Coordinates of C-alpha atoms and ligand atoms in Angstrom, one line a residue:
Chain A
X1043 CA 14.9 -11.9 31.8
X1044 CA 11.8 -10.9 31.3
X1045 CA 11.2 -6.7 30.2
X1046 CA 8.4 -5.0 31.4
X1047 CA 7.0 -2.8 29.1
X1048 CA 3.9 -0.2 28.9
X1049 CA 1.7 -0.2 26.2
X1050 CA -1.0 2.4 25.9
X1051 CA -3.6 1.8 22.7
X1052 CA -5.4 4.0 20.2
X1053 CA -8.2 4.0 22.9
X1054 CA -5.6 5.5 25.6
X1055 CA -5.6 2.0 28.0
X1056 CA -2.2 1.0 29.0
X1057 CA -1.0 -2.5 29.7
X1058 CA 2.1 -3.6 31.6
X1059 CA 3.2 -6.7 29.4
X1060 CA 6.4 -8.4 30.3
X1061 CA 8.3 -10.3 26.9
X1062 CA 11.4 -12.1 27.3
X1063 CA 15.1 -10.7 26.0
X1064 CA 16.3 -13.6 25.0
X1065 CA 14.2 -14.6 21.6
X1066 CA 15.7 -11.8 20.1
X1067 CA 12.2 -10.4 19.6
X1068 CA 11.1 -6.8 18.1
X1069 CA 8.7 -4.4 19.7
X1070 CA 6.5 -5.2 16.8
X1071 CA 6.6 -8.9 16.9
X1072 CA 6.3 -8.5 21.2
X1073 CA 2.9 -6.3 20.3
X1074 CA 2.2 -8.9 17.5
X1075 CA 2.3 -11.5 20.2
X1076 CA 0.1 -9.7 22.7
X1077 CA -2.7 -9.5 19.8
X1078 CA -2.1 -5.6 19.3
X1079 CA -4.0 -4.6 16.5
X1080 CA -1.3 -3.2 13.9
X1081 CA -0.4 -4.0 10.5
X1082 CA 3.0 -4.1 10.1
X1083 CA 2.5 -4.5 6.2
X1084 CA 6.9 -5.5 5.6
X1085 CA 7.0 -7.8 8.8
X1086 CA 10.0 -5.5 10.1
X1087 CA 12.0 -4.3 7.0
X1088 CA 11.2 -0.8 8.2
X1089 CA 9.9 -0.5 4.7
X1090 CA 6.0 0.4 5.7
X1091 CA 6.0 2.6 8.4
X1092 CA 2.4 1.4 9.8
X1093 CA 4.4 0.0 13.3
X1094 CA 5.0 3.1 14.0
X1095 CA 4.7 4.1 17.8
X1096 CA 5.2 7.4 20.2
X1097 CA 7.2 6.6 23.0
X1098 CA 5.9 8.5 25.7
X1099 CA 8.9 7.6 28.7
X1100 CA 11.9 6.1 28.7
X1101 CA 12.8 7.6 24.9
X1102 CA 16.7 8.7 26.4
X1103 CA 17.6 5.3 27.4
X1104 CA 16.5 4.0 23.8
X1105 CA 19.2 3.2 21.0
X1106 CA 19.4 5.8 18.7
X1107 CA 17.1 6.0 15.4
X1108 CA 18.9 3.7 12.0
X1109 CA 18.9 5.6 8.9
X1110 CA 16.4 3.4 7.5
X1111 CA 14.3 4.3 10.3
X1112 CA 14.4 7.7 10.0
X1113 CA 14.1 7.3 6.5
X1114 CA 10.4 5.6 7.0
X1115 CA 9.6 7.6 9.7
X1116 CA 9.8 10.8 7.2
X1117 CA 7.2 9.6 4.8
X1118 CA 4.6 9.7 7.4
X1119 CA 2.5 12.7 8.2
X1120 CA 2.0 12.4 12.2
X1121 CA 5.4 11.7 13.0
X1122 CA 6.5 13.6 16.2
X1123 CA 10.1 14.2 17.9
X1124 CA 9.1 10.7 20.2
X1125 CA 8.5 8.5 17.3
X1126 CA 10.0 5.5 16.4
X1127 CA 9.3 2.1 14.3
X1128 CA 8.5 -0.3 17.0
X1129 CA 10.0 -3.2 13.7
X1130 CA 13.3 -1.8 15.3
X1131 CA 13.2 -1.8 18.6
X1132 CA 15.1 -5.3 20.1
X1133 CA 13.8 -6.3 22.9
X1134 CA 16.2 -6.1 25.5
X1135 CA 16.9 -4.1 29.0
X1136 CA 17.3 -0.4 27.6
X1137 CA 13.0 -0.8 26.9
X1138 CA 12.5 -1.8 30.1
X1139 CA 9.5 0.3 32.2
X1140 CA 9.5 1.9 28.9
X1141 CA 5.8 3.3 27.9
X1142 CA 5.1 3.2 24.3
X1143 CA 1.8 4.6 22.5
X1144 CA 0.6 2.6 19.3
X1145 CA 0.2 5.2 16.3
X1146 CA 0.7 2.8 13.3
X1147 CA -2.5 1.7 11.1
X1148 CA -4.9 -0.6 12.4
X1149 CA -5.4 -3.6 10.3
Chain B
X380 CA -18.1 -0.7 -21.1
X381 CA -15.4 -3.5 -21.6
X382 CA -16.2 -6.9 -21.9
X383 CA -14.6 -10.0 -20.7
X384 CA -14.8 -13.2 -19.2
X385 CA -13.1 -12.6 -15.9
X386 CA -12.5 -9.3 -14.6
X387 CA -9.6 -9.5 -11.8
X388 CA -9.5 -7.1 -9.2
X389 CA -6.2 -6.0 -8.1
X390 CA -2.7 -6.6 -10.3
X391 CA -0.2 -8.0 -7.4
X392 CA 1.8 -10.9 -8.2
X393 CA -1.5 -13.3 -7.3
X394 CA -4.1 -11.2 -10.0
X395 CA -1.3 -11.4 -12.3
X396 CA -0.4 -15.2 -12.3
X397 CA -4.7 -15.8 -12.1
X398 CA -4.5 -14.2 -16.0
X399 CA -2.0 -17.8 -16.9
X400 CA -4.1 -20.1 -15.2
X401 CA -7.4 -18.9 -16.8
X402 CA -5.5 -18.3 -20.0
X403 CA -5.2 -21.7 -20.3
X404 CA -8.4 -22.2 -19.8
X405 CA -9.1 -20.3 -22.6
X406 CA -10.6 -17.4 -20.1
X407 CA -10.1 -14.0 -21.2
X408 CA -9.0 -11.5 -18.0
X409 CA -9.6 -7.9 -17.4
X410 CA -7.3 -6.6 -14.7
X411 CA -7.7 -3.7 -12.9
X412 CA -5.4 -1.5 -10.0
X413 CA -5.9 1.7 -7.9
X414 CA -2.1 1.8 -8.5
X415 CA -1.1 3.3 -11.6
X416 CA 1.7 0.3 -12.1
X417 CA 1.3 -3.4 -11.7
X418 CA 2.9 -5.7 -9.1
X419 CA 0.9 -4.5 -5.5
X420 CA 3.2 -4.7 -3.1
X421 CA 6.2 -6.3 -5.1
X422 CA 6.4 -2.9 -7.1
X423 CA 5.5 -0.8 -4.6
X424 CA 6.8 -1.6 -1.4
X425 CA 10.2 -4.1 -2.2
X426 CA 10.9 -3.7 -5.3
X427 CA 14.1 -4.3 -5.0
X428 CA 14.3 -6.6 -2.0
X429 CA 15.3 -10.2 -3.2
X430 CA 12.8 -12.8 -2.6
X431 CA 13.5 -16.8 -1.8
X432 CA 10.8 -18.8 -1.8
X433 CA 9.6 -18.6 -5.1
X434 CA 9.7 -22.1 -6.4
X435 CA 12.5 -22.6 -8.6
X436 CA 14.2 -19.5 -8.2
X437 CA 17.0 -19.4 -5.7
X438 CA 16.8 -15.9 -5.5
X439 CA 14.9 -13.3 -7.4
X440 CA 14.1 -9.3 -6.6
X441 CA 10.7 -8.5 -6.2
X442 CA 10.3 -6.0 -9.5
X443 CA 11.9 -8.9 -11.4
X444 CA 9.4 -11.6 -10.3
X445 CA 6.3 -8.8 -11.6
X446 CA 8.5 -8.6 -15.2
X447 CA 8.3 -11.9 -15.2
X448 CA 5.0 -12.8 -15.0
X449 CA 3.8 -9.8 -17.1
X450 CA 6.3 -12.1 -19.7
X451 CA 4.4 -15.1 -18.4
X452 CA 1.0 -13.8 -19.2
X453 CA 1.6 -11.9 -22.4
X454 CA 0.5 -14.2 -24.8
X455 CA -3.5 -14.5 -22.9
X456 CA -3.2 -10.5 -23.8
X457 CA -4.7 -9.6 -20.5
X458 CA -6.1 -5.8 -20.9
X459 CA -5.5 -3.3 -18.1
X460 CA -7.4 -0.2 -16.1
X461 CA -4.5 1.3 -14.3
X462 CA -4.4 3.8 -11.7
X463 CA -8.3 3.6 -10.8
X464 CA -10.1 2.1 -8.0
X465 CA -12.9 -0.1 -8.4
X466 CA -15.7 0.8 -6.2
X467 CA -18.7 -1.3 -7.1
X468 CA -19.5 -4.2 -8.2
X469 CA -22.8 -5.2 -9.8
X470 CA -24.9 -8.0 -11.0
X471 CA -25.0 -11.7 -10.7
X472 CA -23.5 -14.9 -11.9
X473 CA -26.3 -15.8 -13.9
X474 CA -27.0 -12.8 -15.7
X475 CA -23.1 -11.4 -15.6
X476 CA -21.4 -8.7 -13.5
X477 CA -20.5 -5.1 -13.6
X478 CA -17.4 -3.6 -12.2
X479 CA -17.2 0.2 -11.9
X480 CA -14.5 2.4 -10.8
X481 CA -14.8 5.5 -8.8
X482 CA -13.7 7.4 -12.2
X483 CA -16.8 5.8 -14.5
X484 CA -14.6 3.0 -16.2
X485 CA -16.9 0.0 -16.4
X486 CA -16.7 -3.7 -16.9
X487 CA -19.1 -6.4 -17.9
X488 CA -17.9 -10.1 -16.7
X489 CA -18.9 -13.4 -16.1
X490 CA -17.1 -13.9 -12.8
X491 CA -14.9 -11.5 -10.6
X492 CA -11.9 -12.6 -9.0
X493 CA -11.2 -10.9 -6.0
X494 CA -7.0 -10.3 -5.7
X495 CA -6.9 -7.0 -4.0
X496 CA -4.0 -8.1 -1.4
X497 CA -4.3 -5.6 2.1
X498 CA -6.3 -3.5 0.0
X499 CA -5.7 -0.1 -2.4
X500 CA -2.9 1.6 -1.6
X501 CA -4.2 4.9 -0.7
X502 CA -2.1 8.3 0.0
X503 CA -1.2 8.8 3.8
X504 CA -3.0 11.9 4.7
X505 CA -2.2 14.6 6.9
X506 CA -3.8 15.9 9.8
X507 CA -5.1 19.3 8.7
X508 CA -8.7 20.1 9.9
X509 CA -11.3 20.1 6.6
X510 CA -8.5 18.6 3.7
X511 CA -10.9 16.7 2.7
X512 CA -13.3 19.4 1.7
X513 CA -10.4 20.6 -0.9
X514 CA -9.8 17.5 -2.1
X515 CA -9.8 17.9 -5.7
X516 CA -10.7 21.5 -5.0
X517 CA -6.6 22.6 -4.8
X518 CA -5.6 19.4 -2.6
X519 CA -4.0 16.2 -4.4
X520 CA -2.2 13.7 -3.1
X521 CA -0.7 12.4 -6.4
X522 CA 0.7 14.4 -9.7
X523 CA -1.6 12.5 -12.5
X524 CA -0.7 15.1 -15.4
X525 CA 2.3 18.1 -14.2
X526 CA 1.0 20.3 -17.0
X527 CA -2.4 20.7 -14.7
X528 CA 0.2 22.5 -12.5
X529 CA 1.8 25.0 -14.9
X530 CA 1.8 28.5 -13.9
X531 CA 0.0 27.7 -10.7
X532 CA 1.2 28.3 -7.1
X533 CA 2.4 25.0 -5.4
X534 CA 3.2 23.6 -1.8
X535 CA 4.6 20.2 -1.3
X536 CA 4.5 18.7 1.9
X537 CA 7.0 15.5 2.6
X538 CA 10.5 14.9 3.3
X539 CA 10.8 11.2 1.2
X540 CA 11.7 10.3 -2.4
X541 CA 8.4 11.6 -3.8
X542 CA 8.4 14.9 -2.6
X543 CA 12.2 15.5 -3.5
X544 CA 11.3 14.5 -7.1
X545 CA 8.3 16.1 -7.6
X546 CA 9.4 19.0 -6.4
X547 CA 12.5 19.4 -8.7
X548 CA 9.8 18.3 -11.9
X549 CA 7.4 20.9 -10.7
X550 CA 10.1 23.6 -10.3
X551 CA 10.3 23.6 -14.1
X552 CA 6.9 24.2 -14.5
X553 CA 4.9 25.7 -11.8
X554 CA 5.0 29.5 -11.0
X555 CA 5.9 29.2 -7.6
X556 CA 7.3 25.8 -6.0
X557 CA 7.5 25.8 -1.9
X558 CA 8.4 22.6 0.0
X559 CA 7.3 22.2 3.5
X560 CA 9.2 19.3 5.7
X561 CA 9.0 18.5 8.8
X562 CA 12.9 17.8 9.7
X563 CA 15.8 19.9 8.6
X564 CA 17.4 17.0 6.5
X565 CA 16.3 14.8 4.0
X566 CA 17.4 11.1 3.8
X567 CA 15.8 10.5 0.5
X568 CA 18.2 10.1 -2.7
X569 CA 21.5 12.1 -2.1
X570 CA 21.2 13.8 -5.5
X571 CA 17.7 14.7 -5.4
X572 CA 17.9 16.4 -1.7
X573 CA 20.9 18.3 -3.0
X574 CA 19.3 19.3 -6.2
X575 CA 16.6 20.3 -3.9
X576 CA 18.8 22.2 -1.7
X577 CA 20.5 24.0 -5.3
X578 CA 17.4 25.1 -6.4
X579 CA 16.4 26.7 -2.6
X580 CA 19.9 28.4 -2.7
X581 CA 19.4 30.0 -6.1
X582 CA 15.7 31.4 -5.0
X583 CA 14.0 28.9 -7.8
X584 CA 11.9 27.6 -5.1
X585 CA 10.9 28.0 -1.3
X586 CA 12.2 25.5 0.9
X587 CA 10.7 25.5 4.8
X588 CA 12.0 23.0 6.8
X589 CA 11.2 22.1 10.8
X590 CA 7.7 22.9 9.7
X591 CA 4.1 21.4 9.2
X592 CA 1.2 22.5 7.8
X593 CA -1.2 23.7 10.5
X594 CA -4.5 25.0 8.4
X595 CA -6.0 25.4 4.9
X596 CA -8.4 28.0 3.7
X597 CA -10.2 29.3 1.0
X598 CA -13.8 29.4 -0.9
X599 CA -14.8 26.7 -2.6
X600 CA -10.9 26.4 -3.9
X601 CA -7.9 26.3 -2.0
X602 CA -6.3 29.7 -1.6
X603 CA -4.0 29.8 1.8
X604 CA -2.0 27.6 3.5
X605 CA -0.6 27.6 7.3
X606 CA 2.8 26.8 8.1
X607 CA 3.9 26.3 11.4
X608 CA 7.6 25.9 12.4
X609 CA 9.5 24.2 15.2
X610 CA 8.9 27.7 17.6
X611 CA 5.1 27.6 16.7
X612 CA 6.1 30.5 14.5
X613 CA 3.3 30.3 11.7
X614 CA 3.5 32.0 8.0
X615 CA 0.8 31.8 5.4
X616 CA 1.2 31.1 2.3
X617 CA -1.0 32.2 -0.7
X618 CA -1.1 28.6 -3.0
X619 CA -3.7 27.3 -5.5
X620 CA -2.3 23.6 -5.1
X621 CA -1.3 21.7 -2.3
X622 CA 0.3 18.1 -2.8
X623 CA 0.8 15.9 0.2
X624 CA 3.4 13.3 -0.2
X625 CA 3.6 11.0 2.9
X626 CA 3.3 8.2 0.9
X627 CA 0.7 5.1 0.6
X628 CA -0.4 2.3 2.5
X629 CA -2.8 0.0 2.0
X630 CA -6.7 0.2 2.9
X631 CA -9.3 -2.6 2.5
X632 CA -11.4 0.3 1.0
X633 CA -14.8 -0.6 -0.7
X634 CA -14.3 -4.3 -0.8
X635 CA -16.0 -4.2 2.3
X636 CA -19.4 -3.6 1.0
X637 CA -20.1 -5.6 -1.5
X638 CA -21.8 -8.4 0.6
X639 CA -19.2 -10.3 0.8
X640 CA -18.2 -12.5 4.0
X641 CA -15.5 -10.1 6.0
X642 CA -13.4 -11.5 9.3
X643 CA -10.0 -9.2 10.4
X644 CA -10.3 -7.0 6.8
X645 CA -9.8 -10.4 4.8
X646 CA -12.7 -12.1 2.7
X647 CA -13.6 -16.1 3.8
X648 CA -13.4 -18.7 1.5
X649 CA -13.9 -22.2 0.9
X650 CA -10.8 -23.8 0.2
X651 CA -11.8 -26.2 -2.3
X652 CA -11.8 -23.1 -5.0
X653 CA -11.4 -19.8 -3.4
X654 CA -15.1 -18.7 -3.8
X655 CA -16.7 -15.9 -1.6
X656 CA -20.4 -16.5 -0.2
X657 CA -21.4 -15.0 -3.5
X658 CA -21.1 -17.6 -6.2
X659 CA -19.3 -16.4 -9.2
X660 CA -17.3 -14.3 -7.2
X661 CA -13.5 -15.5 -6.0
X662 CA -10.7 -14.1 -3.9
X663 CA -6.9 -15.1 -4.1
X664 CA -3.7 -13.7 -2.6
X665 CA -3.9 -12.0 0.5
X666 CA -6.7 -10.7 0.1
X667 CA -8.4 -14.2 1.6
X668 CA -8.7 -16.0 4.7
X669 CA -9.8 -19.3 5.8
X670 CA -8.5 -21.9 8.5
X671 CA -4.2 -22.5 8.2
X672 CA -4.2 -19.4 5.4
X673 CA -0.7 -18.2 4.9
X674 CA -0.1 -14.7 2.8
X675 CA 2.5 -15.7 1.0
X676 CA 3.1 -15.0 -3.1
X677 CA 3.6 -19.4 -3.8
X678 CA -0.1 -19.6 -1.8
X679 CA -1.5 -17.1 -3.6
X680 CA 0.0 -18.8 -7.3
X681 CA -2.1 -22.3 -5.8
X682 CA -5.3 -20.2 -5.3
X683 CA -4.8 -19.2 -8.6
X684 CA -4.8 -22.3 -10.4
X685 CA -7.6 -24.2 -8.4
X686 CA -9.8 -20.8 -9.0
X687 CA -9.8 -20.8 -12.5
X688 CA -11.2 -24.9 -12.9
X689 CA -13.6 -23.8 -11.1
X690 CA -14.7 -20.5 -12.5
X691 CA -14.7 -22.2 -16.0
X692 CA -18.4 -23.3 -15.4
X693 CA -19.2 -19.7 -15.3
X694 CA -17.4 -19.3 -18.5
X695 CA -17.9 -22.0 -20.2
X696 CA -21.6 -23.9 -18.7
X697 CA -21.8 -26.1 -21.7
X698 CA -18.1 -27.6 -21.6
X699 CA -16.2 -30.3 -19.4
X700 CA -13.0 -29.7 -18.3
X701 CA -10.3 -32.1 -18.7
X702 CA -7.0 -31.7 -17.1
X703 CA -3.8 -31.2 -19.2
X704 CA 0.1 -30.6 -18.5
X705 CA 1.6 -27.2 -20.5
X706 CA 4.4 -29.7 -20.8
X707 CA 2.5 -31.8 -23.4
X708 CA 0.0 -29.1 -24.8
X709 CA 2.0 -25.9 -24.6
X710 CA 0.1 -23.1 -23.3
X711 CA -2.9 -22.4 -26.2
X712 CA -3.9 -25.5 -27.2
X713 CA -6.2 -26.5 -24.2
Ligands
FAD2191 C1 8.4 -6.1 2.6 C2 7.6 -7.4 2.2 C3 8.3 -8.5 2.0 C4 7.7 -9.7 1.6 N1 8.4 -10.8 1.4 C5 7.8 -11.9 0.9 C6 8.5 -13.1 0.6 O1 9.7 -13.2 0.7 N2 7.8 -14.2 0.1 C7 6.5 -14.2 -0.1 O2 5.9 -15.2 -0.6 N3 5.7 -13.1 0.2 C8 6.4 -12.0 0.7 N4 5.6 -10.8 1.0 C9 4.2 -10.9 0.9 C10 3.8 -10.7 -0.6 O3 4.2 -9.5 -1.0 C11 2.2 -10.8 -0.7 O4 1.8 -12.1 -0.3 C12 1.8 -10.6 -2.1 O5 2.1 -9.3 -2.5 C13 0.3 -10.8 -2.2 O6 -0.1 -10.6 -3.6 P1 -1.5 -10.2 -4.0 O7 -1.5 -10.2 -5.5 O8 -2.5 -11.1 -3.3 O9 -1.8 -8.8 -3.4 P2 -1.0 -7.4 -3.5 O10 0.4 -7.6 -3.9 O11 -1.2 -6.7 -2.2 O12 -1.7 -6.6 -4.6 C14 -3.1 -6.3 -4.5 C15 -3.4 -5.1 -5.4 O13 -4.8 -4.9 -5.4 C16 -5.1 -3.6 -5.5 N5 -6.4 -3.3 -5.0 C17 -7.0 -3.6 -3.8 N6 -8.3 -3.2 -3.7 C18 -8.5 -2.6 -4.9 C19 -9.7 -1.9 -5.5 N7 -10.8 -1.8 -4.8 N8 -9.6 -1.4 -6.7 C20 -8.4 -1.5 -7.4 N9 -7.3 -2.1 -7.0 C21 -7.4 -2.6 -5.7 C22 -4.0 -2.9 -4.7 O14 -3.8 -1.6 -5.2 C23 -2.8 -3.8 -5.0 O15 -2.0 -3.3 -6.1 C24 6.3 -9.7 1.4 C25 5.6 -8.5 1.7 C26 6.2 -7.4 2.1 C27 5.4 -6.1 2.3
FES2192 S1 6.7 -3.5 10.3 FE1 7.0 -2.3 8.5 S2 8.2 -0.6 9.2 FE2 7.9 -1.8 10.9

C-alpha cells in the first residue's frame, strides 16, 4: 500500500508524498528519495541526529521513541516534546496522513 | 611557520592513508584537524561500530581502522596541528602555498590536499538570542584547558555523555557547577548520570532539569543566564561561564571560499587525479564529487594513491616517476 504522508520544509511548504510500505523504507530514506534536502551524516544508525524532524499531527498513532533515539535526540539543542529521528521511523500505516516538519541540518 | 611538502587538510581515515601514499613518494605531509583527535568521522561518530568493507578485513571497528593507519603511516612521521581549523589558504603552485588556521598556526607547502570529509565538526549551538556576541566573552562550547574554569561560576547545558562528564570534572574545580537539561532523565552512561545525580543530592552542584536556557546577559562578559522550565517558570542565574554541550556535526565551513569549484557542499574533480580547478590543489574522501562518486573509506584510499603520482610534479618538477610494488621495495626505498 502506498502511505500518504505530509511533509512541510524549512521554508514552511508542505507536500503530500505517498511511499510504499512494503520496501521496508525509513522516513529518512522516503525524504531521501523525494530529494529532501537533509544530511543524514550515519545513513540511519541514529548516531547523528541531523534527520531529525517535528511531527506536527499524527504523533499519538506513532511507535514509541527507542533508547537510542532518545539518546540522539538529547544531544541536540532544538529538540521539542514532538521530535523524533525520522532514520527510525518505518514506513508503514501508523505514519499514514501523518505531517512531519524537517528540522535536521541541511546538507 | 611549518614547512612541508604537502600540507593535508583534514585527518579522517582518507587524509590519513594520503600521508602512505605520498610517503612513498618520498613526500613529506603536514596534517591538520578542527577536531582535537584524528580519525573524522571514524573517531568521532562510530567509533566503535564495526566496519566490513575494508579490503582485507572481514570485520574491523572503526577506532581500530584509525589505530591502524596512524601504525601504517608512522614511519613517513607525518606532523600534526590538532584541534584547529584551517581558514585560509594562500599562494600558488608555482611559488608555494600558505595554510592558516583561525588560531594563527601557519603552513608553507607545495601542494594542498583537500581531505576535509562533510566538513569541520563544529559545536551544535543553541538557540539563545545574541550567544554569539559572548562567544569567547563567557560562552564556550568545548573545555580546552579545565583550569581556565577554576573558581569561576559555571552552567552546562546538555543531557548526553559530554555534559555528564564535564560536569562531574568541573565539579572538582569550579566554584559553582549548575547543569541545565532539557528532560528529567539522562540516557548517557549509567554511572556518570548517577554520579551526576550524587553530586546534586549532596548540594556539590545545581542540577535543573525540564529546562532550557531562554536568555544571556551581561557587559562585554557574560554575567546572567535565563532558565526557563517546563511551566515557563524562569530563574536567573548569576554565571561567568556558560558551556553548551549539544554535541557536533559537521559543516563545510571555509572551504567554501577559497575559489574552488563547489556543487551540493562537495568540491569537483577530475577523476584522473583528484585535482580541484586550482592546480596544485587536490581533494580526496568525501569531501569530493564528480560523476559515479561514492563516499566510501576504500574510494577515498584510491583517491589517495592516484593523488599523490600526480602531485609529485609539484614536489619533485625535476624527477620522473616510476612505478614500484612495496612488496619488492618495502616502503622507503622508492
Ligand atoms: C555512522 C557511519 C557509518 C559509516 N560506515 C561506513 C562503512 O561501513 N564503510 C565505509 O566505507 N564508509 C562508512 N562511512 C563513511 C565514512 O566514514 C566516510 O566515507 C569517511 O569518514 C570519509 O573519510 P574522509 O577522511 O574523507 O573524511 P572525514 O572522516 O569526514 O574526516 C574529515 C576531517 O576533516 C576535518 N576538516 C574539515 N574541514 C576542515 C577545516 N577547514 N580545517 C580543519 N579540519 C577540517 C574534519 O574535522 C574531519 O575530521 C560511515 C559513516 C558514518 C557516519
Ligand atoms: S540519519 Fe543519522 S540519526 Fe538519523
Amino acid at each position: 500500500m502506498m502511505v500518504p504522508i505530509t511533509i512541510e520544509d524549512r521554508s514552511g511548504q508542505r507536500q503530500l508524498i505517498e511511499v510504499p510500505d512494503d520496501m521496508s523504507l525509513s522516513l529518512m530514506e522516503a525524504l531521501k528519495a523525494y530529494e529532501y534536502n537533509i544530511l543524514a551524516t550515519c545513513g540511519g544508525m541514529a548516531l547523528c541526529a541531523t534527520c531529525h524532524v517535528q511531527v506536527l499531527e499524527g504523533m499519538e498513532k506513532l511507535p514509541p521513541l527507542n533508547d537510542v533515539e532518545l539518546d540522539m535526540l538529547d544531544t541536540l539543542p532544538d529538540v521539542t516534546a514532538n521530535s523524533r529521528l525520522a532514520c527510525q521511523l518505518r514506513i508503514d500505516k501508523d505514519l499514514e496522513n501523518a505531517v512531519f516538519r524537517i528540522c535536521g541540518q541541511e546538507i | 611557520m611549518h614547512t612541508t611538502d604537502i600540507c593535508v587538510i583534514g585527518a579522517g581515515p582518507v587524509g590519513l592513508f594520503s600521508v602512505f601514499e605520498a610517503g612513498l613518494l618520498k613526500m613529506r605531509c603536514h596534517l591538520m584537524d578542527a577536531l582535537p583527535q584524528v580519525g573524522g568521522q571514524l573517531s568521532e561518530i562510530y567509533p566503535q561500530k564495526p566496519i566490513y568493507d575494508i579490503p582485507g578485513y572481514p570485520e574491523v571497528k572503526a577506532q581500530q581502522l584509525v589505530d591502524n593507519l596512524m601504525q601504517q603511516i608512522a614511519p613517513f612521521q607525518p606532523s600534526f596541528t590538532l584541534g584547529e581549523r584551517v581558514a585560509q589558504i594562500q599562494g600558488n603552485a608555482a611559488d608555494g602555498f600558505t595554510v592558516t588556521t583561525g588560531d594563527g598556526t601557519a603552513v608553507s607547502c607545495k601542494v594542498i590536499v583537500i581531505a576535509g570529509g562533510l566538513g569541520c565538526f563544529e559545536p551544535r549551538k543553541p538557540v539563545i538570542e545574541r550567544l554569539e556576541d559572548f562567544e569567547g566573552k563567557g560562552v564556550s562550547y568545548i573545555v580546552k584547558d579545565p583550569e581556565l574554569f577554576r573558581d569561576k561560576e559555571i552552567i552546562l547545558a546538555g543531557g548526553g555523555d559530554s555534559a555528564l562528564d564535564w560536569t562531574i570534572l568541573l565539579s572538582g574545580i569550579a566554584a559553582k557547577v549548575t547543569l541545565v537539561h532539557r528532560g528529567d532523565t539522562f540516557r548517557g552512561a549509567p554511572d556518570s548520570a548517577e554520579k551526576v545525580f550524587r553530586l546534586a543530592k549532596d548540594g556539590k552542584i545545581g542540577l535543573v532539569l525540564k529546562s532550557n536556557i531562554s536568555r544571556i546577559e551581561g557587559n562585554g562578559h557574560l554575567k546572567n543566564v535565563h532558565i526557563t522550565d517546563d511551566k515557563n517558570g524562569v530563574s536567573i542565574l548569576n554565571a561567568d561561564h556558560l558551556i553548551p554541550l549539544f554535541g557536533l556535526s559537521p559543516k563545510l565551513g571555509p572551504i567554501a571560499d577559497w575559489g574552488l569549484q563547489i556543487e551540493k557542499s562537495a568540491i569537483a574533480v577530475q577523476t584522473t587525479d583528484y585535482a580541484t580547478n586550482i592546480p596544485g590543489i587536490y581533494a580526496i574522501g568525501d569531501i569530493n564529487t564528480y560523476p559515479g562518486k561514492l563516499k566510501l573509506i576504500l574510494c577515498g584510499f584510491h583517491e589517495a594513491a592516484m593523488m599523490a603520482q600526480s602531485a609529485f610534479r609539484y614536489v619533485y618538477p625535476d624527477q620522473r616517476l616510476s612505478f614500484k610494488y612495496t612488496t619488492v621495495n618495502g616502503i622507503h626505498s622508492f
